[in-house]
Amino acid sequence: DIQMTQSPSTLSASVGDRVTITCRASQSISSWLAWYQQKPGKAPKLLIYKASSLESGVPSRFSGSGSGTEFTLTISSLQPDDFATYYCQQYNSYPLFTFGPGTKVDIK
Amino acid sequence: EVQLVESGGGLVQPGGSLRLSCAASGFTFSSYEMNWVRQAPGKGLEWVSYISSSGSTIYYADSVKGRFTISRDNAKNSLYLQMNSLRAEDTAVYYCARAVAGIGTDYWGQGTLVTVSS
């Protein structure tokens, strides 16, 4: 089974900061990685798919990169609406999915 | 507009059963693969089960295999999850989510809470 890890688990940042979250896979998953944003009490929202493709309607301050086993989600200038928990998801073994443990972005 | 609306959650005793439903609208349900994903209180996301568009291919996470059954009724635009032999560790919000090869899970419902407790 493919295991996913994320770092950091919690990130404190200020509005306007550049934020980077890292996701690692236990084996190569090519570019079959997605990123989701989840706010308290809400369903996850797809931000990025295939490692770097921006989902329609998602602000361009979000970007993704990486391939193989290491991936990053970058928010170029953190906005008040971006304080949330972010999850990566591998689908190299589609239709079997594995999620990372999440990274909470909170206010410094 | 794509909409997924889950229902059927509630409080159930350990060892009991519950059937979740997910009503889909705004897209051709019969053309899409679907999943159930759960989230225990304060925890991360856990994939539970997958069903192909026709219903002919099904997968389960090891944690629910033999206890949960996924199914769909394309005529009713509905997805189901029959949960038997429920345990305390099955307590979670259960989401239905549309799956697309090459993308992942692009639309999610709002979730339904299942609480397993005596």
Short mmCIF file of C-alpha atoms in Angstrom, two decimals:
data_model
loop_
_atom_site.label_atom_id
_atom_site.label_comp_id
_atom_site.label_asym_id
_atom_site.label_seq_id
_atom_site.Cartn_x
_atom_site.Cartn_y
_atom_site.Cartn_z
CA ASP A 1 0.00 0.00 0.00
CA ILE A 2 1.16 3.53 -0.74
CA GLN A 3 1.57 5.70 2.36
CA MET A 4 1.39 9.49 2.30
CA THR A 5 3.01 11.93 4.70
CA GLN A 6 2.69 15.71 4.94
CA SER A 7 4.81 18.36 6.56
CA PRO A 8 4.39 20.38 8.57
CA SER A 9 1.32 19.14 10.42
CA THR A 10 0.53 22.70 11.50
CA LEU A 11 1.70 25.95 9.97
CA SER A 12 1.20 29.39 11.48
CA ALA A 13 1.29 32.21 8.96
CA SER A 14 0.14 35.76 8.33
CA VAL A 15 -1.93 37.25 5.54
CA GLY A 16 0.36 37.94 2.60
CA ASP A 17 2.85 35.20 3.47
CA ARG A 18 4.09 32.68 0.95
CA VAL A 19 3.18 29.23 2.25
CA THR A 20 4.55 25.85 1.16
CA ILE A 21 3.25 22.44 2.19
CA THR A 22 5.09 19.23 1.35
CA CYS A 23 3.59 15.82 0.62
CA ARG A 24 5.65 12.65 0.24
CA ALA A 25 4.64 9.23 -1.08
CA SER A 26 6.17 5.95 0.10
CA GLN A 27 6.76 4.98 -3.55
CA SER A 28 6.61 6.72 -6.88
CA ILE A 29 3.13 7.90 -7.87
CA SER A 30 4.21 9.70 -11.04
CA SER A 31 2.06 12.88 -11.07
CA TRP A 32 -1.11 11.26 -9.76
CA LEU A 33 -1.56 13.60 -6.84
CA ALA A 34 -4.34 15.97 -5.83
CA TRP A 35 -4.60 18.69 -3.18
CA TYR A 36 -7.76 19.54 -1.25
CA GLN A 37 -8.75 22.37 1.08
CA GLN A 38 -11.12 21.70 3.95
CA LYS A 39 -12.69 24.21 6.30
CA PRO A 40 -14.32 23.21 9.61
CA GLY A 41 -17.68 21.52 9.11
CA LYS A 42 -17.34 21.56 5.32
CA ALA A 43 -16.51 19.00 2.65
CA PRO A 44 -13.06 18.96 1.06
CA LYS A 45 -12.65 21.09 -2.05
CA LEU A 46 -10.42 20.07 -4.93
CA LEU A 47 -7.66 22.62 -5.60
CA ILE A 48 -5.03 20.87 -7.70
CA TYR A 49 -5.00 17.61 -9.66
CA LYS A 50 -2.28 15.75 -11.53
CA ALA A 51 0.24 17.44 -9.24
CA SER A 52 0.14 20.84 -10.92
CA SER A 53 -3.19 21.35 -12.75
CA LEU A 54 -5.36 24.03 -11.20
CA GLU A 55 -9.02 23.08 -10.81
CA SER A 56 -11.44 25.45 -12.51
CA GLY A 57 -12.41 28.39 -10.32
CA VAL A 58 -9.48 28.01 -7.91
CA PRO A 59 -7.48 31.24 -7.44
CA SER A 60 -4.14 31.38 -9.22
CA ARG A 61 -2.29 32.01 -5.95
CA PHE A 62 -2.51 28.25 -5.45
CA SER A 63 0.02 26.13 -7.31
CA GLY A 64 1.32 22.60 -7.16
CA SER A 65 4.54 20.96 -8.23
CA GLY A 66 6.48 17.73 -8.00
CA SER A 67 6.50 14.21 -9.34
CA GLY A 68 7.56 10.78 -8.21
CA THR A 69 7.55 10.85 -4.42
CA GLU A 70 7.79 14.52 -3.43
CA PHE A 71 5.19 17.21 -4.04
CA THR A 72 4.48 20.74 -2.86
CA LEU A 73 1.44 22.98 -2.60
CA THR A 74 2.28 26.67 -2.60
CA ILE A 75 0.04 29.60 -1.73
CA SER A 76 1.83 32.64 -3.12
CA SER A 77 0.15 35.25 -0.92
CA LEU A 78 -1.99 33.88 1.90
CA GLN A 79 -5.48 35.36 2.09
CA PRO A 80 -7.94 35.32 5.03
CA ASP A 81 -10.07 32.73 3.21
CA ASP A 82 -7.11 30.34 2.97
CA PHE A 83 -6.92 29.45 6.66
CA ALA A 84 -7.94 25.81 6.52
CA THR A 85 -6.60 22.26 6.52
CA TYR A 86 -4.97 20.95 3.35
CA TYR A 87 -4.80 17.30 2.32
CA CYS A 88 -2.88 15.57 -0.42
CA GLN A 89 -4.32 12.47 -2.09
CA GLN A 90 -2.56 9.91 -4.26
CA TYR A 91 -4.46 8.17 -7.02
CA ASN A 92 -1.64 6.32 -8.72
CA SER A 93 -3.43 3.19 -7.55
CA TYR A 94 -6.78 4.51 -8.88
CA PRO A 95 -9.50 3.77 -8.02
CA LEU A 96 -7.89 3.14 -4.65
CA PHE A 97 -7.04 6.43 -2.96
CA THR A 98 -4.81 7.35 -0.04
CA PHE A 99 -4.88 10.69 1.72
CA GLY A 100 -2.12 12.42 3.60
CA PRO A 101 -2.71 13.25 7.30
CA GLY A 102 -3.34 16.94 6.59
CA THR A 103 -1.68 20.29 7.25
CA LYS A 104 -3.55 22.91 9.24
CA VAL A 105 -2.79 26.50 8.26
CA ASP A 106 -3.69 28.87 11.06
CA ILE A 107 -3.22 32.51 11.89
CA LYS A 108 0.09 33.55 13.42
CA GLU B 1 -24.69 22.44 -10.91
CA VAL B 2 -23.32 19.19 -9.52
CA GLN B 3 -24.94 18.28 -6.21
CA LEU B 4 -24.38 15.31 -3.93
CA VAL B 5 -26.61 15.04 -0.86
CA GLU B 6 -25.99 12.35 1.75
CA SER B 7 -28.59 11.11 4.22
CA GLY B 8 -29.18 8.24 6.61
CA GLY B 9 -26.67 8.99 9.32
CA GLY B 10 -27.46 8.85 13.00
CA LEU B 11 -26.77 7.18 16.32
CA VAL B 12 -26.49 3.39 16.31
CA GLN B 13 -25.35 0.87 18.91
CA PRO B 14 -22.21 -1.21 18.41
CA GLY B 15 -23.03 -4.23 16.28
CA GLY B 16 -25.90 -2.42 14.62
CA SER B 17 -26.58 -1.50 11.01
CA LEU B 18 -27.21 1.66 9.05
CA ARG B 19 -27.78 2.46 5.38
CA LEU B 20 -26.45 5.69 3.93
CA SER B 21 -27.76 7.23 0.73
CA CYS B 22 -26.33 9.83 -1.60
CA ALA B 23 -28.62 11.60 -4.06
CA ALA B 24 -26.87 12.96 -7.14
CA SER B 25 -28.00 15.70 -9.50
CA GLY B 26 -26.59 18.10 -12.07
CA PHE B 27 -24.63 15.48 -14.00
CA THR B 28 -25.11 12.14 -15.75
CA PHE B 29 -24.77 9.93 -12.68
CA SER B 30 -24.62 6.69 -14.64
CA SER B 31 -21.42 7.83 -16.38
CA TYR B 32 -19.39 8.42 -13.23
CA GLU B 33 -17.54 6.31 -10.71
CA MET B 34 -18.33 7.06 -7.09
CA ASN B 35 -16.71 6.72 -3.70
CA TRP B 36 -17.45 6.89 -0.01
CA VAL B 37 -14.86 8.69 2.13
CA ARG B 38 -15.09 9.15 5.89
CA GLN B 39 -13.61 11.45 8.50
CA ALA B 40 -13.57 10.58 12.19
CA PRO B 41 -14.08 13.54 14.55
CA GLY B 42 -10.95 15.70 14.53
CA LYS B 43 -9.13 13.29 12.22
CA GLY B 44 -8.11 13.08 8.57
CA LEU B 45 -9.80 11.66 5.51
CA GLU B 46 -10.08 7.91 4.94
CA TRP B 47 -11.19 6.35 1.68
CA VAL B 48 -13.86 3.69 2.36
CA SER B 49 -15.22 2.25 -0.88
CA TYR B 50 -15.41 2.64 -4.68
CA ILE B 51 -17.98 1.58 -7.26
CA SER B 52 -17.66 1.79 -11.02
CA SER B 53 -20.23 3.58 -13.16
CA SER B 54 -22.07 0.36 -13.97
CA GLY B 55 -21.67 -1.10 -10.51
CA SER B 56 -19.72 -4.06 -11.82
CA THR B 57 -16.44 -3.21 -10.08
CA ILE B 58 -16.25 -2.57 -6.35
CA TYR B 59 -13.41 -2.05 -3.89
CA TYR B 60 -13.28 -1.60 -0.10
CA ALA B 61 -10.75 -0.43 2.42
CA ASP B 62 -9.48 -3.26 4.59
CA SER B 63 -11.02 -1.58 7.64
CA VAL B 64 -14.57 -2.13 6.34
CA LYS B 65 -14.23 -5.18 4.09
CA GLY B 66 -16.82 -7.82 4.91
CA ARG B 67 -18.98 -5.38 6.90
CA PHE B 68 -19.87 -2.61 4.43
CA THR B 69 -21.54 -2.93 1.02
CA ILE B 70 -21.54 -0.22 -1.62
CA SER B 71 -24.20 -0.14 -4.31
CA ARG B 72 -25.87 2.24 -6.73
CA ASP B 73 -29.15 2.68 -8.58
CA ASN B 74 -28.47 4.60 -11.76
CA ALA B 75 -32.19 4.88 -12.51
CA LYS B 76 -32.62 6.76 -9.23
CA ASN B 77 -29.31 8.69 -9.44
CA SER B 78 -28.41 7.30 -6.04
CA LEU B 79 -25.42 5.79 -4.26
CA TYR B 80 -25.69 3.67 -1.12
CA LEU B 81 -23.55 2.32 1.68
CA GLN B 82 -24.94 -0.52 3.78
CA MET B 83 -22.99 -0.65 7.03
CA ASN B 84 -23.29 -3.75 9.25
CA SER B 85 -21.53 -4.87 12.42
CA LEU B 86 -20.74 -1.28 13.24
CA ARG B 87 -17.95 -0.48 15.68
CA ALA B 88 -17.07 2.60 17.70
CA GLU B 89 -14.20 3.27 15.32
CA ASP B 90 -16.67 3.64 12.44
CA THR B 91 -17.90 6.88 14.01
CA ALA B 92 -17.30 9.54 11.38
CA VAL B 93 -18.76 11.93 8.87
CA TYR B 94 -19.34 9.95 5.69
CA TYR B 95 -18.99 11.75 2.36
CA CYS B 96 -19.94 10.57 -1.08
CA ALA B 97 -17.55 11.82 -3.72
CA ARG B 98 -17.48 11.67 -7.50
CA ALA B 99 -14.35 10.11 -8.97
CA VAL B 100 -12.74 10.93 -12.29
CA ALA B 101 -9.70 9.07 -13.62
CA GLY B 102 -6.78 11.45 -13.99
CA ILE B 103 -8.27 13.96 -11.57
CA GLY B 104 -9.22 12.20 -8.35
CA THR B 105 -12.42 13.11 -6.52
CA ASP B 106 -13.78 16.32 -7.93
CA TYR B 107 -17.14 16.81 -6.17
CA TRP B 108 -18.11 15.94 -2.62
CA GLY B 109 -21.37 15.96 -0.71
CA GLN B 110 -21.77 17.81 2.59
CA GLY B 111 -21.48 14.59 4.59
CA THR B 112 -23.65 12.68 7.06
CA LEU B 113 -22.60 11.88 10.62
CA VAL B 114 -22.61 8.31 11.87
CA THR B 115 -22.13 7.82 15.61
CA VAL B 116 -21.63 4.31 16.96
CA SER B 117 -22.14 4.30 20.70
CA SER B 118 -24.09 2.51 23.41
#
